Structures are given as structure tokens and as C-alpha cells.
Amino acid sequence: MLGKQGAGKGTQAALLTDRYGVEHVSTGDLFRAAAAEGTPAGLEAKEYMDAGELVPDDTVIKLVHEVFTGNFLERGFILDGFPRTLPQAKELDSVLGSEHPLDLVIDLEVPTAIVLDRIAGRRVCENCGATYHVNMPPKSNWTCDICGGRVVQRDDDTEEAVHRRLELYEQETRPVIEFYGELGILAAVDAVGEGDEVFERLVHEIDRRFDPTER
Ligand code: AMP
């Protein structure tokens, strides 16, 4: 699942994970968890994240190798925010091999003006990662509706970091989208609108490719 910051990757990946009963792997969430635990790799990643930079490929690839163990590939998965660079995409290709190629790459398309507005108002649960907006806060006192954790602004949602992330998206991630487009496994989905509308579009896009009853 690819898309600019604020396109709704995390929200939609969580909904799709429930719907299809697969694993949800968010490299951003894994880095945030490692930073909160204070591991050396987590603290190093946090410096890059807070500045709006990408975490270096070697670190990301190491993390992904740790996740892809056991029968993970057989269970099925949604990768959220990975790969973000061409070297990461090539590495993923070799990890998956010919037995488990990617079925589909979704690009959540949102104009920059909209993501800027979404990110400025974005608030997240520091415990479970659930996302809220200042216009749609949790029910009580910035306490997560799902787990009761504290709902806060992400450290990397500053204006400067957001602009840098958008710049890097065009430089580093746009070629990844083109790469998957050439492989014929890219689905660009309009991610403007309410979350449930976008979810419907995604389910439609997935089922029409993989669910024989939808063809
Ligand atoms: P996200 O939660 O997906 O917006 O990711 C937050 C931050 O984590 C990004 O801005 C990067 O600094 C870092 N990050 C997450 N995934 C990757 C990745 N695949 N490659 C490099 N950096 C990443």
C-alpha cells in the first residue's frame, strides 16, 4: 500500500487486514514502536523520522527480514509504507521469490493540498496507532476509543518534516509506483473522501481482481 503521508495508508490497511484476515505490516509503526522502547535502532530511526527523512535502506531491509519469518508469507499480508525506494522494492522482490510474488500494489491517490490539511489536523494513539483528526477526535478527552491510550500529534507531523516527506515521496517513491505500473500489478485508487467510501473503492478493486464471484 503506497501513498503520500496523510493519504490514509494506515487507516485503510488496518480495515483491509480485518476484512481479508491477513497480517498488517507497517514499517512506520514498527519504527515508532522501536523508538518508544528506546532500542538503538529505534532511536536512530526516530532521528530520520522526525526530520522527515527516510530511514536508510539497510535499516529498513533488516527490519523487514525480521518480520518475514516462519509461515508469514503463507498467511498473506499487507505492507503499509514499504517499499518506499527502488532498492527496497528490488529487495522485496528477492525476499518473496517466484513462489510468493506480490498480488497487487495499491497507490492511494490524494492531491497534496488535501494531505497537507489532513496531516495538520492528524492525531494518533501513541499506544495502538489508531488515527484521529482534530475535527473527528476520540469520544473522550483525547483518549483512544479503541485501547484507552493517549492520543497525540506525531513528532514528525511538523510543517517542515511534512514538506520534506512530500519531496522525498516524489523523488524516491514515485519511481517505485512506476516500477509496479510496468509490472502490471498497480491499482491507483482515488483516496479523496470519507474513509468508508475509500474502503469501498479498495474492496471493489481487490475483489474484482481476485474474487471469482465479482467477475
Ligand atoms: P509512516 O508511518 O508510514 O508515515 O512512516 C513514518 C516514517 O517512518 C517515514 O517518514 C520514514 O521516516 C520512516 N519509514 C517508514 N517506512 C519506511 C520505509 N519503507 N523506508 C524508509 N523510511 C521509512
Tab-separated table of N, CA and C in Angstrom, residues 16-176:
chain	number	residue	atom	x	y	z
A	16	LEU	N	-8.474	-3.227	5.794
A	16	LEU	CA	-8.317	-4.336	4.839
A	16	LEU	C	-7.800	-5.590	5.541
A	17	THR	N	-6.940	-5.380	6.539
A	17	THR	CA	-6.401	-6.503	7.294
A	17	THR	C	-7.541	-7.278	7.955
A	18	ASP	N	-8.489	-6.535	8.542
A	18	ASP	CA	-9.652	-7.182	9.176
A	18	ASP	C	-10.502	-7.886	8.130
A	19	ARG	N	-10.744	-7.212	7.053
A	19	ARG	CA	-11.628	-7.749	6.028
A	19	ARG	C	-11.101	-9.055	5.430
A	20	TYR	N	-9.798	-9.087	5.140
A	20	TYR	CA	-9.251	-10.247	4.439
A	20	TYR	C	-8.486	-11.211	5.344
A	21	GLY	N	-8.401	-10.883	6.635
A	21	GLY	CA	-7.748	-11.805	7.578
A	21	GLY	C	-6.281	-12.043	7.289
A	22	VAL	N	-5.573	-10.977	6.943
A	22	VAL	CA	-4.133	-11.111	6.671
A	22	VAL	C	-3.346	-10.278	7.690
A	23	GLU	N	-2.027	-10.364	7.603
A	23	GLU	CA	-1.181	-9.599	8.524
A	23	GLU	C	-1.024	-8.166	8.027
A	24	HIS	N	-0.855	-7.243	8.960
A	24	HIS	CA	-0.617	-5.843	8.612
A	24	HIS	C	0.799	-5.484	9.045
A	25	VAL	N	1.633	-5.131	8.089
A	25	VAL	CA	2.999	-4.734	8.437
A	25	VAL	C	3.196	-3.282	8.062
A	26	SER	N	3.334	-2.410	9.063
A	26	SER	CA	3.624	-1.005	8.797
A	26	SER	C	5.041	-0.739	9.283
A	27	THR	N	5.944	-0.428	8.346
A	27	THR	CA	7.328	-0.165	8.769
A	27	THR	C	7.359	1.075	9.668
A	28	GLY	N	6.497	2.063	9.377
A	28	GLY	CA	6.440	3.268	10.227
A	28	GLY	C	6.060	2.900	11.661
A	29	ASP	N	5.015	2.053	11.818
A	29	ASP	CA	4.595	1.634	13.170
A	29	ASP	C	5.717	0.866	13.863
A	30	LEU	N	6.411	0.012	13.094
A	30	LEU	CA	7.487	-0.779	13.714
A	30	LEU	C	8.620	0.131	14.184
A	31	PHE	N	8.932	1.155	13.379
A	31	PHE	CA	9.983	2.097	13.807
A	31	PHE	C	9.533	2.897	15.021
A	32	ARG	N	8.258	3.335	15.020
A	32	ARG	CA	7.761	4.103	16.184
A	32	ARG	C	7.789	3.242	17.454
A	33	ALA	N	7.428	1.963	17.316
A	33	ALA	CA	7.439	1.080	18.493
A	33	ALA	C	8.873	0.895	18.995
A	34	ALA	N	9.809	0.716	18.062
A	34	ALA	CA	11.213	0.525	18.463
A	34	ALA	C	11.749	1.789	19.135
A	35	ALA	N	11.324	2.957	18.625
A	35	ALA	CA	11.781	4.233	19.224
A	35	ALA	C	11.197	4.384	20.627
A	36	ALA	N	9.923	3.993	20.799
A	36	ALA	CA	9.289	4.119	22.119
A	36	ALA	C	9.951	3.177	23.118
A	37	GLU	N	10.405	2.010	22.630
A	37	GLU	CA	11.108	1.065	23.518
A	37	GLU	C	12.508	1.552	23.833
A	38	GLY	N	13.015	2.456	22.960
A	38	GLY	CA	14.351	3.009	23.182
A	38	GLY	C	15.472	2.105	22.710
A	39	THR	N	15.197	1.181	21.776
A	39	THR	CA	16.284	0.348	21.242
A	39	THR	C	17.203	1.241	20.404
A	40	PRO	N	18.504	0.883	20.277
A	40	PRO	CA	19.422	1.738	19.490
A	40	PRO	C	18.917	1.961	18.068
A	41	ALA	N	18.421	0.886	17.423
A	41	ALA	CA	17.932	1.043	16.042
A	41	ALA	C	16.706	1.962	16.019
A	42	GLY	N	15.855	1.845	17.043
A	42	GLY	CA	14.651	2.677	17.106
A	42	GLY	C	14.993	4.146	17.294
A	43	LEU	N	15.960	4.409	18.144
A	43	LEU	CA	16.328	5.813	18.402
A	43	LEU	C	16.990	6.426	17.174
A	44	GLU	N	17.773	5.597	16.469
A	44	GLU	CA	18.408	6.097	15.240
A	44	GLU	C	17.315	6.411	14.203
A	45	ALA	N	16.352	5.498	14.079
A	45	ALA	CA	15.270	5.698	13.102
A	45	ALA	C	14.489	6.968	13.442
A	46	LYS	N	14.282	7.215	14.721
A	46	LYS	CA	13.467	8.374	15.133
A	46	LYS	C	14.078	9.692	14.652
A	47	GLU	N	15.416	9.748	14.646
A	47	GLU	CA	16.055	10.990	14.171
A	47	GLU	C	15.710	11.267	12.711
A	48	TYR	N	15.742	10.208	11.912
A	48	TYR	CA	15.378	10.371	10.493
A	48	TYR	C	13.897	10.732	10.369
A	49	MET	N	13.074	10.022	11.122
A	49	MET	CA	11.631	10.233	11.004
A	49	MET	C	11.238	11.658	11.388
A	50	ASP	N	11.764	12.120	12.496
A	50	ASP	CA	11.383	13.458	12.973
A	50	ASP	C	11.829	14.551	12.004
A	51	ALA	N	12.891	14.279	11.237
A	51	ALA	CA	13.364	15.272	10.268
A	51	ALA	C	12.631	15.128	8.933
A	52	GLY	N	11.756	14.136	8.826
A	52	GLY	CA	11.036	13.931	7.563
A	52	GLY	C	11.869	13.173	6.546
A	53	GLU	N	13.011	12.617	6.990
A	53	GLU	CA	13.874	11.859	6.073
A	53	GLU	C	13.429	10.401	6.050
A	54	LEU	N	13.849	9.695	5.018
A	54	LEU	CA	13.597	8.256	5.002
A	54	LEU	C	14.656	7.576	5.864
A	55	VAL	N	14.262	6.525	6.550
A	55	VAL	CA	15.230	5.708	7.276
A	55	VAL	C	16.081	5.004	6.204
A	56	PRO	N	17.420	4.887	6.417
A	56	PRO	CA	18.250	4.297	5.354
A	56	PRO	C	17.805	2.887	4.959
A	57	ASP	N	17.979	2.591	3.670
A	57	ASP	CA	17.515	1.311	3.125
A	57	ASP	C	18.018	0.105	3.925
A	58	ASP	N	19.295	0.114	4.316
A	58	ASP	CA	19.851	-1.054	5.027
A	58	ASP	C	19.064	-1.361	6.291
A	59	THR	N	18.714	-0.300	7.029
A	59	THR	CA	17.984	-0.484	8.288
A	59	THR	C	16.588	-1.018	8.010
A	60	VAL	N	15.936	-0.451	6.991
A	60	VAL	CA	14.577	-0.876	6.662
A	60	VAL	C	14.582	-2.338	6.225
A	61	ILE	N	15.552	-2.688	5.400
A	61	ILE	CA	15.610	-4.046	4.852
A	61	ILE	C	15.864	-5.058	5.971
A	62	LYS	N	16.719	-4.674	6.927
A	62	LYS	CA	16.990	-5.561	8.061
A	62	LYS	C	15.688	-5.823	8.840
A	63	LEU	N	14.953	-4.756	9.059
A	63	LEU	CA	13.696	-4.869	9.810
A	63	LEU	C	12.716	-5.794	9.080
A	64	VAL	N	12.628	-5.610	7.777
A	64	VAL	CA	11.678	-6.401	7.005
A	64	VAL	C	12.065	-7.887	7.030
A	65	HIS	N	13.358	-8.172	6.991
A	65	HIS	CA	13.805	-9.568	7.091
A	65	HIS	C	13.385	-10.168	8.422
A	66	GLU	N	13.402	-9.361	9.475
A	66	GLU	CA	12.992	-9.870	10.795
A	66	GLU	C	11.506	-10.230	10.800
A	67	VAL	N	10.715	-9.449	10.063
A	67	VAL	CA	9.265	-9.684	10.035
A	67	VAL	C	8.911	-10.915	9.186
A	68	PHE	N	9.613	-11.066	8.079
A	68	PHE	CA	9.289	-12.141	7.130
A	68	PHE	C	9.880	-13.465	7.576
A	69	THR	N	9.424	-13.970	8.704
A	69	THR	CA	9.952	-15.253	9.161
A	69	THR	C	8.787	-16.234	9.309
A	70	GLY	N	9.131	-17.489	9.569
A	70	GLY	CA	8.108	-18.521	9.788
A	70	GLY	C	7.186	-18.632	8.587
A	71	ASN	N	5.886	-18.844	8.845
A	71	ASN	CA	4.972	-19.030	7.709
A	71	ASN	C	4.252	-17.730	7.342
A	72	PHE	N	4.939	-16.615	7.617
A	72	PHE	CA	4.380	-15.293	7.344
A	72	PHE	C	3.886	-15.175	5.892
A	73	LEU	N	4.703	-15.652	4.958
A	73	LEU	CA	4.341	-15.488	3.542
A	73	LEU	C	3.064	-16.255	3.203
A	74	GLU	N	2.901	-17.429	3.800
A	74	GLU	CA	1.703	-18.238	3.511
A	74	GLU	C	0.450	-17.561	4.059
A	75	ARG	N	0.594	-16.852	5.187
A	75	ARG	CA	-0.598	-16.264	5.817
A	75	ARG	C	-1.162	-15.095	5.008
A	76	GLY	N	-0.334	-14.461	4.218
A	76	GLY	CA	-0.791	-13.292	3.467
A	76	GLY	C	-0.602	-12.023	4.279
A	77	PHE	N	-0.394	-10.908	3.598
A	77	PHE	CA	-0.025	-9.688	4.331
A	77	PHE	C	-0.305	-8.439	3.510
A	78	ILE	N	-0.438	-7.341	4.228
A	78	ILE	CA	-0.493	-6.031	3.581
A	78	ILE	C	0.717	-5.256	4.080
A	79	LEU	N	1.524	-4.793	3.153
A	79	LEU	CA	2.678	-3.979	3.521
A	79	LEU	C	2.262	-2.518	3.415
A	80	ASP	N	2.402	-1.802	4.504
A	80	ASP	CA	1.920	-0.416	4.570
A	80	ASP	C	3.133	0.505	4.710
A	81	GLY	N	3.401	1.251	3.631
A	81	GLY	CA	4.549	2.170	3.669
A	81	GLY	C	5.873	1.504	3.346
A	82	PHE	N	5.838	0.346	2.737
A	82	PHE	CA	7.041	-0.359	2.296
A	82	PHE	C	6.689	-1.094	1.011
A	83	PRO	N	7.522	-1.075	-0.007
A	83	PRO	CA	8.799	-0.382	-0.154
A	83	PRO	C	8.605	1.081	-0.557
A	84	ARG	N	9.518	1.931	-0.115
A	84	ARG	CA	9.436	3.346	-0.453
A	84	ARG	C	10.543	3.802	-1.391
A	85	THR	N	11.478	2.916	-1.684
A	85	THR	CA	12.553	3.265	-2.628
A	85	THR	C	12.745	2.080	-3.580
A	86	LEU	N	13.401	2.329	-4.723
A	86	LEU	CA	13.623	1.232	-5.671
A	86	LEU	C	14.486	0.119	-5.079
A	87	PRO	N	15.596	0.444	-4.345
A	87	PRO	CA	16.367	-0.667	-3.749
A	87	PRO	C	15.503	-1.514	-2.803
A	88	GLN	N	14.586	-0.888	-2.067
A	88	GLN	CA	13.702	-1.670	-1.179
A	88	GLN	C	12.773	-2.565	-2.006
A	89	ALA	N	12.269	-2.032	-3.128
A	89	ALA	CA	11.366	-2.825	-3.977
A	89	ALA	C	12.098	-4.034	-4.552
A	90	LYS	N	13.357	-3.826	-4.940
A	90	LYS	CA	14.136	-4.939	-5.524
A	90	LYS	C	14.415	-5.986	-4.459
A	91	GLU	N	14.710	-5.510	-3.244
A	91	GLU	CA	14.970	-6.442	-2.139
A	91	GLU	C	13.704	-7.251	-1.836
A	92	LEU	N	12.581	-6.572	-1.832
A	92	LEU	CA	11.313	-7.262	-1.551
A	92	LEU	C	11.074	-8.361	-2.586
A	93	ASP	N	11.343	-8.021	-3.823
A	93	ASP	CA	11.203	-8.974	-4.909
A	93	ASP	C	12.007	-10.234	-4.639
A	94	SER	N	13.246	-10.041	-4.174
A	94	SER	CA	14.081	-11.222	-3.971
A	94	SER	C	13.669	-11.976	-2.703
A	95	VAL	N	13.139	-11.278	-1.696
A	95	VAL	CA	12.665	-11.981	-0.492
A	95	VAL	C	11.443	-12.833	-0.839
A	96	LEU	N	10.553	-12.287	-1.657
A	96	LEU	CA	9.318	-13.009	-1.981
A	96	LEU	C	9.573	-14.157	-2.957
A	97	GLY	N	10.558	-13.974	-3.838
A	97	GLY	CA	10.886	-15.017	-4.812
A	97	GLY	C	9.736	-15.277	-5.767
A	98	SER	N	9.866	-16.327	-6.559
A	98	SER	CA	8.831	-16.559	-7.568
A	98	SER	C	7.612	-17.279	-6.967
A	99	GLU	N	7.776	-17.859	-5.771
A	99	GLU	CA	6.642	-18.586	-5.172
A	99	GLU	C	5.564	-17.671	-4.612
A	100	HIS	N	5.969	-16.510	-4.105
A	100	HIS	CA	5.014	-15.603	-3.454
A	100	HIS	C	5.104	-14.195	-4.025
A	101	PRO	N	4.908	-14.016	-5.314
A	101	PRO	CA	5.030	-12.654	-5.842
A	101	PRO	C	3.922	-11.758	-5.278
A	102	LEU	N	4.143	-10.469	-5.284
A	102	LEU	CA	3.096	-9.538	-4.823
A	102	LEU	C	1.887	-9.689	-5.738
A	103	ASP	N	0.690	-9.718	-5.143
A	103	ASP	CA	-0.520	-9.807	-5.953
A	103	ASP	C	-0.898	-8.450	-6.511
A	104	LEU	N	-0.780	-7.434	-5.666
A	104	LEU	CA	-1.308	-6.127	-6.045
A	104	LEU	C	-0.584	-5.017	-5.275
A	105	VAL	N	-0.349	-3.922	-5.967
A	105	VAL	CA	0.203	-2.728	-5.309
A	105	VAL	C	-0.841	-1.630	-5.439
A	106	ILE	N	-1.252	-1.090	-4.307
A	106	ILE	CA	-2.266	-0.044	-4.334
A	106	ILE	C	-1.604	1.302	-4.107
A	107	ASP	N	-1.911	2.239	-4.989
A	107	ASP	CA	-1.442	3.614	-4.806
A	107	ASP	C	-2.650	4.455	-4.419
A	108	LEU	N	-2.679	4.919	-3.169
A	108	LEU	CA	-3.784	5.768	-2.716
A	108	LEU	C	-3.509	7.183	-3.202
A	109	GLU	N	-4.319	7.656	-4.116
A	109	GLU	CA	-4.060	8.951	-4.746
A	109	GLU	C	-4.831	10.084	-4.063
A	110	VAL	N	-4.091	11.073	-3.587
A	110	VAL	CA	-4.708	12.251	-2.962
A	110	VAL	C	-3.894	13.483	-3.350
A	111	PRO	N	-4.559	14.588	-3.734
A	111	PRO	CA	-3.800	15.803	-4.053
A	111	PRO	C	-3.061	16.332	-2.814
A	112	THR	N	-1.922	16.960	-3.071
A	112	THR	CA	-1.086	17.438	-1.968
A	112	THR	C	-1.838	18.389	-1.030
A	113	ALA	N	-2.680	19.267	-1.582
A	113	ALA	CA	-3.390	20.234	-0.724
A	113	ALA	C	-4.227	19.497	0.320
A	114	ILE	N	-4.808	18.393	-0.057
A	114	ILE	CA	-5.658	17.647	0.887
A	114	ILE	C	-4.814	16.944	1.943
A	115	VAL	N	-3.696	16.346	1.537
A	115	VAL	CA	-2.894	15.662	2.559
A	115	VAL	C	-2.305	16.670	3.548
A	116	LEU	N	-1.982	17.867	3.060
A	116	LEU	CA	-1.439	18.876	3.990
A	116	LEU	C	-2.461	19.207	5.072
A	117	ASP	N	-3.701	19.333	4.664
A	117	ASP	CA	-4.766	19.628	5.620
A	117	ASP	C	-4.975	18.443	6.575
A	118	ARG	N	-4.979	17.240	6.024
A	118	ARG	CA	-5.190	16.057	6.872
A	118	ARG	C	-4.069	15.925	7.900
A	119	ILE	N	-2.830	16.149	7.454
A	119	ILE	CA	-1.712	15.940	8.380
A	119	ILE	C	-1.686	17.011	9.465
A	120	ALA	N	-2.024	18.251	9.092
A	120	ALA	CA	-2.024	19.326	10.096
A	120	ALA	C	-2.977	18.980	11.239
A	121	GLY	N	-4.101	18.329	10.923
A	121	GLY	CA	-5.083	18.004	11.968
A	121	GLY	C	-4.969	16.585	12.492
A	122	ARG	N	-3.987	15.827	11.991
A	122	ARG	CA	-3.906	14.405	12.357
A	122	ARG	C	-3.445	14.220	13.806
A	123	ARG	N	-4.101	13.326	14.510
A	123	ARG	CA	-3.676	12.938	15.860
A	123	ARG	C	-3.693	11.415	15.909
A	124	VAL	N	-2.733	10.823	16.617
A	124	VAL	CA	-2.659	9.355	16.645
A	124	VAL	C	-2.558	8.838	18.072
A	125	CYS	N	-3.049	7.619	18.256
A	125	CYS	CA	-2.917	6.992	19.573
A	125	CYS	C	-1.479	6.521	19.716
A	126	GLU	N	-0.812	6.940	20.797
A	126	GLU	CA	0.598	6.566	20.917
A	126	GLU	C	0.752	5.099	21.318
A	127	ASN	N	-0.354	4.465	21.656
A	127	ASN	CA	-0.272	3.056	22.034
A	127	ASN	C	-0.583	2.132	20.853
A	128	CYS	N	-1.761	2.314	20.204
A	128	CYS	CA	-2.137	1.352	19.150
A	128	CYS	C	-2.039	1.932	17.747
A	129	GLY	N	-1.749	3.238	17.627
A	129	GLY	CA	-1.563	3.811	16.295
A	129	GLY	C	-2.855	4.239	15.611
A	130	ALA	N	-4.017	4.069	16.272
A	130	ALA	CA	-5.279	4.492	15.644
A	130	ALA	C	-5.199	5.988	15.317
A	131	THR	N	-5.810	6.365	14.180
A	131	THR	CA	-5.690	7.742	13.711
A	131	THR	C	-6.981	8.520	13.914
A	132	TYR	N	-6.856	9.765	14.353
A	132	TYR	CA	-7.999	10.674	14.524
A	132	TYR	C	-7.662	11.993	13.823
A	133	HIS	N	-8.620	12.914	13.842
A	133	HIS	CA	-8.391	14.243	13.281
A	133	HIS	C	-8.987	15.236	14.257
A	134	VAL	N	-8.428	16.450	14.324
A	134	VAL	CA	-8.986	17.431	15.265
A	134	VAL	C	-10.488	17.647	15.036
A	135	ASN	N	-10.924	17.443	13.792
A	135	ASN	CA	-12.369	17.578	13.528
A	135	ASN	C	-13.143	16.315	13.877
A	136	MET	N	-12.433	15.226	14.134
A	136	MET	CA	-13.085	13.954	14.485
A	136	MET	C	-12.285	13.297	15.602
A	137	PRO	N	-12.321	13.921	16.794
A	137	PRO	CA	-11.494	13.423	17.899
A	137	PRO	C	-12.092	12.169	18.532
A	138	PRO	N	-11.339	11.506	19.403
A	138	PRO	CA	-11.941	10.382	20.134
A	138	PRO	C	-13.080	10.887	21.012
A	139	LYS	N	-13.883	9.938	21.547
A	139	LYS	CA	-15.095	10.362	22.265
A	139	LYS	C	-14.771	11.152	23.530
A	140	SER	N	-13.702	10.711	24.237
A	140	SER	CA	-13.469	11.446	25.484
A	140	SER	C	-12.018	11.873	25.657
A	141	ASN	N	-11.855	13.170	25.805
A	141	ASN	CA	-10.614	13.754	26.300
A	141	ASN	C	-9.311	13.201	25.704
A	142	TRP	N	-9.234	13.091	24.397
A	142	TRP	CA	-8.026	12.637	23.712
A	142	TRP	C	-7.506	11.305	24.253
A	143	THR	N	-8.487	10.436	24.559
A	143	THR	CA	-8.166	9.074	24.978
A	143	THR	C	-8.691	8.147	23.889
A	144	CYS	N	-7.823	7.233	23.425
A	144	CYS	CA	-8.181	6.391	22.284
A	144	CYS	C	-9.451	5.580	22.546
A	145	ASP	N	-10.401	5.635	21.587
A	145	ASP	CA	-11.648	4.878	21.702
A	145	ASP	C	-11.376	3.373	21.721
A	146	ILE	N	-10.298	2.958	21.067
A	146	ILE	CA	-10.054	1.522	20.907
A	146	ILE	C	-9.318	0.943	22.115
A	147	CYS	N	-8.238	1.623	22.543
A	147	CYS	CA	-7.410	0.984	23.584
A	147	CYS	C	-7.231	1.848	24.826
A	148	GLY	N	-7.741	3.078	24.813
A	148	GLY	CA	-7.596	3.933	26.003
A	148	GLY	C	-6.255	4.653	26.086
A	149	GLY	N	-5.404	4.479	25.038
A	149	GLY	CA	-4.091	5.156	25.038
A	149	GLY	C	-4.239	6.662	24.838
A	150	ARG	N	-3.108	7.389	25.016
A	150	ARG	CA	-3.136	8.843	24.835
A	150	ARG	C	-3.117	9.169	23.344
A	151	VAL	N	-3.962	10.114	22.916
A	151	VAL	CA	-3.999	10.494	21.504
A	151	VAL	C	-3.253	11.825	21.354
A	152	VAL	N	-2.200	11.810	20.525
A	152	VAL	CA	-1.288	12.962	20.442
A	152	VAL	C	-0.946	13.276	18.982
A	153	GLN	N	-0.224	14.371	18.784
A	153	GLN	CA	0.269	14.692	17.439
A	153	GLN	C	1.586	13.940	17.231
A	154	ARG	N	1.784	13.370	16.049
A	154	ARG	CA	3.040	12.666	15.798
A	154	ARG	C	4.200	13.650	15.783
A	155	ASP	N	5.367	13.215	16.331
A	155	ASP	CA	6.541	14.100	16.361
A	155	ASP	C	6.971	14.524	14.963
A	156	ASP	N	6.672	13.686	13.966
A	156	ASP	CA	7.141	14.022	12.612
A	156	ASP	C	6.056	14.701	11.778
A	157	ASP	N	4.975	15.139	12.400
A	157	ASP	CA	3.949	15.873	11.655
A	157	ASP	C	4.150	17.389	11.753
A	158	THR	N	5.396	17.845	11.826
A	158	THR	CA	5.655	19.286	11.789
A	158	THR	C	5.650	19.725	10.325
A	159	GLU	N	5.418	21.026	10.097
A	159	GLU	CA	5.285	21.513	8.724
A	159	GLU	C	6.544	21.208	7.894
A	160	GLU	N	7.714	21.438	8.530
A	160	GLU	CA	8.982	21.247	7.815
A	160	GLU	C	9.164	19.777	7.411
A	161	ALA	N	8.918	18.889	8.379
A	161	ALA	CA	9.099	17.458	8.110
A	161	ALA	C	8.098	16.980	7.058
A	162	VAL	N	6.896	17.518	7.107
A	162	VAL	CA	5.871	17.104	6.143
A	162	VAL	C	6.310	17.491	4.720
A	163	HIS	N	6.835	18.704	4.557
A	163	HIS	CA	7.273	19.125	3.226
A	163	HIS	C	8.421	18.266	2.717
A	164	ARG	N	9.340	17.940	3.605
A	164	ARG	CA	10.463	17.096	3.205
A	164	ARG	C	9.958	15.703	2.794
A	165	ARG	N	8.987	15.174	3.545
A	165	ARG	CA	8.458	13.847	3.229
A	165	ARG	C	7.768	13.850	1.866
A	166	LEU	N	7.056	14.937	1.565
A	166	LEU	CA	6.378	15.002	0.265
A	166	LEU	C	7.396	15.086	-0.875
A	167	GLU	N	8.480	15.831	-0.622
A	167	GLU	CA	9.543	15.960	-1.627
A	167	GLU	C	10.182	14.592	-1.887
A	168	LEU	N	10.473	13.873	-0.791
A	168	LEU	CA	11.092	12.553	-0.932
A	168	LEU	C	10.146	11.564	-1.587
A	169	TYR	N	8.867	11.755	-1.368
A	169	TYR	CA	7.886	10.867	-1.985
A	169	TYR	C	8.031	10.955	-3.511
A	170	GLU	N	8.109	12.186	-4.008
A	170	GLU	CA	8.241	12.355	-5.463
A	170	GLU	C	9.570	11.791	-5.966
A	171	GLN	N	10.652	12.058	-5.195
A	171	GLN	CA	11.987	11.631	-5.650
A	171	GLN	C	12.176	10.124	-5.558
A	172	GLU	N	11.806	9.543	-4.433
A	172	GLU	CA	12.166	8.149	-4.150
A	172	GLU	C	11.025	7.161	-4.380
A	173	THR	N	9.792	7.575	-4.074
A	173	THR	CA	8.700	6.600	-4.107
A	173	THR	C	7.959	6.607	-5.438
A	174	ARG	N	7.923	7.777	-6.098
A	174	ARG	CA	7.264	7.815	-7.424
A	174	ARG	C	7.863	6.757	-8.364
A	175	PRO	N	9.230	6.605	-8.404
A	175	PRO	CA	9.784	5.559	-9.281
A	175	PRO	C	9.336	4.147	-8.894
A	176	VAL	N	9.034	3.928	-7.606
A	176	VAL	CA	8.555	2.605	-7.172
A	176	VAL	C	7.175	2.352	-7.776
